[in-house]
Protein backbone atom coordinates (compact mmCIF):
# COMPACT_ATOMS: atom_id res chain seq x y z
CA UNK A 1 0.00 0.00 0.00
CA UNK A 2 1.36 3.41 -0.93
CA UNK A 3 1.82 5.87 1.90
CA UNK A 4 0.63 9.42 1.43
CA UNK A 5 1.68 12.44 3.43
CA UNK A 6 -1.35 14.23 4.85
CA UNK A 7 -0.85 17.63 6.41
CA UNK A 8 -3.83 18.58 8.53
CA UNK A 9 -4.01 21.36 11.09
CA UNK A 10 -5.99 20.70 14.26
CA UNK A 11 -6.02 22.54 17.54
CA UNK A 12 -3.50 21.41 20.15
CA UNK A 13 -6.10 19.85 22.47
CA UNK A 14 -7.39 17.63 19.62
CA UNK A 15 -3.85 16.65 18.65
CA UNK A 16 -3.00 15.84 22.28
CA UNK A 17 -6.16 13.73 22.63
CA UNK A 18 -5.29 11.84 19.44
CA UNK A 19 -1.73 11.18 20.64
CA UNK A 20 -3.02 10.04 24.07
CA UNK A 21 -5.65 7.67 22.61
CA UNK A 22 -3.24 6.27 20.05
CA UNK A 23 -0.71 5.61 22.82
CA UNK A 24 -3.40 3.92 24.98
CA UNK A 25 -4.13 1.56 22.09
CA UNK A 26 -0.47 0.95 21.30
CA UNK A 27 -0.79 2.59 17.88
CA UNK A 28 0.94 5.38 16.04
CA UNK A 29 -1.15 8.51 15.57
CA UNK A 30 -1.31 7.77 11.83
CA UNK A 31 -2.58 4.22 12.44
CA UNK A 32 -5.09 5.49 15.01
CA UNK A 33 -6.49 8.01 12.53
CA UNK A 34 -6.58 5.34 9.80
CA UNK A 35 -8.66 3.10 12.07
CA UNK A 36 -11.02 5.99 12.92
CA UNK A 37 -11.59 6.61 9.20
CA UNK A 38 -12.27 2.90 8.55
CA UNK A 39 -14.68 2.78 11.50
CA UNK A 40 -16.48 5.87 10.23
CA UNK A 41 -16.79 4.37 6.73
CA UNK A 42 -18.15 1.13 8.23
CA UNK A 43 -20.74 3.04 10.25
CA UNK A 44 -21.79 4.97 7.14
CA UNK A 45 -22.16 1.69 5.26
CA UNK A 46 -24.27 0.19 8.02
CA UNK A 47 -26.43 3.32 8.13
CA UNK A 48 -26.99 3.05 4.37
CA UNK A 49 -27.97 -0.62 4.60
CA UNK A 50 -30.33 0.10 7.50
CA UNK A 51 -31.93 2.97 5.57
CA UNK A 52 -32.32 0.78 2.48
CA UNK A 53 -33.91 -1.99 4.56
CA UNK A 54 -36.29 0.53 6.13
CA UNK A 55 -37.22 1.85 2.68
CA UNK A 56 -37.87 -1.69 1.39
CA UNK A 57 -40.00 -2.48 4.45
CA UNK A 58 -42.07 0.69 4.01
CA UNK A 59 -42.74 -0.02 0.34
CA UNK A 60 -42.91 -3.83 0.59
CA UNK A 61 -46.53 -3.97 -0.57
CA UNK A 62 -45.77 -1.76 -3.58
CA UNK A 63 -42.84 -3.97 -4.62
CA UNK A 64 -44.91 -7.13 -4.09
CA UNK A 65 -47.71 -5.72 -6.24
CA UNK A 66 -45.29 -4.72 -9.00
CA UNK A 67 -42.86 -7.65 -8.96
CA UNK A 68 -44.63 -10.46 -7.11
CA UNK A 69 -43.82 -12.04 -3.79
CA UNK A 70 -40.14 -12.09 -2.74
CA UNK A 71 -38.10 -15.25 -3.12
CA UNK A 72 -38.12 -17.48 -0.05
CA UNK A 73 -35.24 -17.02 2.38
CA UNK A 74 -32.45 -19.62 2.29
CA UNK A 75 -33.92 -21.18 5.44
CA UNK A 76 -36.93 -22.28 3.32
CA UNK A 77 -34.74 -25.01 1.83
CA UNK A 78 -34.21 -28.08 3.96
CA UNK A 79 -30.72 -29.55 4.48
CA UNK A 80 -31.56 -32.20 1.88
CA UNK A 81 -32.09 -29.44 -0.67
CA UNK A 82 -35.86 -29.88 -0.87
CA UNK A 83 -37.89 -26.70 -0.77
CA UNK A 84 -40.26 -26.38 2.10
CA UNK A 85 -43.97 -26.36 1.28
CA UNK A 86 -44.91 -23.19 -0.55
CA UNK A 87 -41.32 -22.15 -1.23
CA UNK A 88 -41.01 -20.33 -4.53
CA UNK A 89 -44.76 -20.27 -5.07
CA UNK A 90 -46.48 -16.99 -5.88
CA UNK A 91 -49.69 -16.00 -4.11
CA UNK A 92 -51.64 -17.00 -7.26
CA UNK A 93 -50.27 -20.56 -6.92
CA UNK A 94 -47.87 -20.46 -9.85
CA UNK A 95 -44.26 -21.42 -9.37
CA UNK A 96 -41.23 -19.32 -10.12
CA UNK A 97 -39.10 -20.04 -13.15
CA UNK A 98 -35.41 -19.41 -13.42
CA UNK A 99 -34.41 -16.87 -16.01
CA UNK A 100 -31.01 -18.49 -16.42
CA UNK A 101 -30.59 -20.48 -19.61
CA UNK A 102 -30.21 -24.20 -19.09
CA UNK A 103 -26.78 -25.57 -20.03
CA UNK A 104 -26.63 -27.41 -23.33
CA UNK A 105 -26.40 -31.19 -22.99
CA UNK A 106 -23.71 -32.70 -25.15
CA UNK A 107 -24.47 -35.99 -26.78
CA UNK A 108 -22.25 -39.08 -26.97
CA UNK A 109 -19.58 -39.21 -29.64
GROMACS .gro file of C-alpha atoms in nm:
model
  109
    1UNK     CA    1   0.000   0.000   0.000
    2UNK     CA    2   0.136   0.341  -0.093
    3UNK     CA    3   0.182   0.587   0.190
    4UNK     CA    4   0.063   0.942   0.143
    5UNK     CA    5   0.168   1.244   0.343
    6UNK     CA    6  -0.135   1.423   0.485
    7UNK     CA    7  -0.085   1.763   0.641
    8UNK     CA    8  -0.383   1.858   0.853
    9UNK     CA    9  -0.401   2.136   1.109
   10UNK     CA   10  -0.599   2.070   1.426
   11UNK     CA   11  -0.602   2.254   1.754
   12UNK     CA   12  -0.350   2.141   2.015
   13UNK     CA   13  -0.610   1.985   2.247
   14UNK     CA   14  -0.739   1.763   1.962
   15UNK     CA   15  -0.385   1.665   1.865
   16UNK     CA   16  -0.300   1.584   2.228
   17UNK     CA   17  -0.616   1.373   2.263
   18UNK     CA   18  -0.529   1.184   1.944
   19UNK     CA   19  -0.173   1.118   2.064
   20UNK     CA   20  -0.302   1.004   2.407
   21UNK     CA   21  -0.565   0.767   2.261
   22UNK     CA   22  -0.324   0.627   2.005
   23UNK     CA   23  -0.071   0.561   2.282
   24UNK     CA   24  -0.340   0.392   2.498
   25UNK     CA   25  -0.413   0.156   2.209
   26UNK     CA   26  -0.047   0.095   2.130
   27UNK     CA   27  -0.079   0.259   1.788
   28UNK     CA   28   0.094   0.538   1.604
   29UNK     CA   29  -0.115   0.851   1.557
   30UNK     CA   30  -0.131   0.777   1.183
   31UNK     CA   31  -0.258   0.422   1.244
   32UNK     CA   32  -0.509   0.549   1.501
   33UNK     CA   33  -0.649   0.801   1.253
   34UNK     CA   34  -0.658   0.534   0.980
   35UNK     CA   35  -0.866   0.310   1.207
   36UNK     CA   36  -1.102   0.599   1.292
   37UNK     CA   37  -1.159   0.661   0.920
   38UNK     CA   38  -1.227   0.290   0.855
   39UNK     CA   39  -1.468   0.278   1.150
   40UNK     CA   40  -1.648   0.587   1.023
   41UNK     CA   41  -1.679   0.437   0.673
   42UNK     CA   42  -1.815   0.113   0.823
   43UNK     CA   43  -2.074   0.304   1.025
   44UNK     CA   44  -2.179   0.497   0.714
   45UNK     CA   45  -2.216   0.169   0.526
   46UNK     CA   46  -2.427   0.019   0.802
   47UNK     CA   47  -2.643   0.332   0.813
   48UNK     CA   48  -2.699   0.305   0.437
   49UNK     CA   49  -2.797  -0.062   0.460
   50UNK     CA   50  -3.033   0.010   0.750
   51UNK     CA   51  -3.193   0.297   0.557
   52UNK     CA   52  -3.232   0.078   0.248
   53UNK     CA   53  -3.391  -0.199   0.456
   54UNK     CA   54  -3.629   0.053   0.613
   55UNK     CA   55  -3.722   0.185   0.268
   56UNK     CA   56  -3.787  -0.169   0.139
   57UNK     CA   57  -4.000  -0.248   0.445
   58UNK     CA   58  -4.207   0.069   0.401
   59UNK     CA   59  -4.274  -0.002   0.034
   60UNK     CA   60  -4.291  -0.383   0.059
   61UNK     CA   61  -4.653  -0.397  -0.057
   62UNK     CA   62  -4.577  -0.176  -0.358
   63UNK     CA   63  -4.284  -0.397  -0.462
   64UNK     CA   64  -4.491  -0.713  -0.409
   65UNK     CA   65  -4.771  -0.572  -0.624
   66UNK     CA   66  -4.529  -0.472  -0.900
   67UNK     CA   67  -4.286  -0.765  -0.896
   68UNK     CA   68  -4.463  -1.046  -0.711
   69UNK     CA   69  -4.382  -1.204  -0.379
   70UNK     CA   70  -4.014  -1.209  -0.274
   71UNK     CA   71  -3.810  -1.525  -0.312
   72UNK     CA   72  -3.812  -1.748  -0.005
   73UNK     CA   73  -3.524  -1.702   0.238
   74UNK     CA   74  -3.245  -1.962   0.229
   75UNK     CA   75  -3.392  -2.118   0.544
   76UNK     CA   76  -3.693  -2.228   0.332
   77UNK     CA   77  -3.474  -2.501   0.183
   78UNK     CA   78  -3.421  -2.808   0.396
   79UNK     CA   79  -3.072  -2.955   0.448
   80UNK     CA   80  -3.156  -3.220   0.188
   81UNK     CA   81  -3.209  -2.944  -0.067
   82UNK     CA   82  -3.586  -2.988  -0.087
   83UNK     CA   83  -3.789  -2.670  -0.077
   84UNK     CA   84  -4.026  -2.638   0.210
   85UNK     CA   85  -4.397  -2.636   0.128
   86UNK     CA   86  -4.491  -2.319  -0.055
   87UNK     CA   87  -4.132  -2.215  -0.123
   88UNK     CA   88  -4.101  -2.033  -0.453
   89UNK     CA   89  -4.476  -2.027  -0.507
   90UNK     CA   90  -4.648  -1.699  -0.588
   91UNK     CA   91  -4.969  -1.600  -0.411
   92UNK     CA   92  -5.164  -1.700  -0.726
   93UNK     CA   93  -5.027  -2.056  -0.692
   94UNK     CA   94  -4.787  -2.046  -0.985
   95UNK     CA   95  -4.426  -2.142  -0.937
   96UNK     CA   96  -4.123  -1.932  -1.012
   97UNK     CA   97  -3.910  -2.004  -1.315
   98UNK     CA   98  -3.541  -1.941  -1.342
   99UNK     CA   99  -3.441  -1.687  -1.601
  100UNK     CA  100  -3.101  -1.849  -1.642
  101UNK     CA  101  -3.059  -2.048  -1.961
  102UNK     CA  102  -3.021  -2.420  -1.909
  103UNK     CA  103  -2.678  -2.557  -2.003
  104UNK     CA  104  -2.663  -2.741  -2.333
  105UNK     CA  105  -2.640  -3.119  -2.299
  106UNK     CA  106  -2.371  -3.270  -2.515
  107UNK     CA  107  -2.447  -3.599  -2.678
  108UNK     CA  108  -2.225  -3.908  -2.697
  109UNK     CA  109  -1.958  -3.921  -2.964
   0.00000   0.00000   0.00000
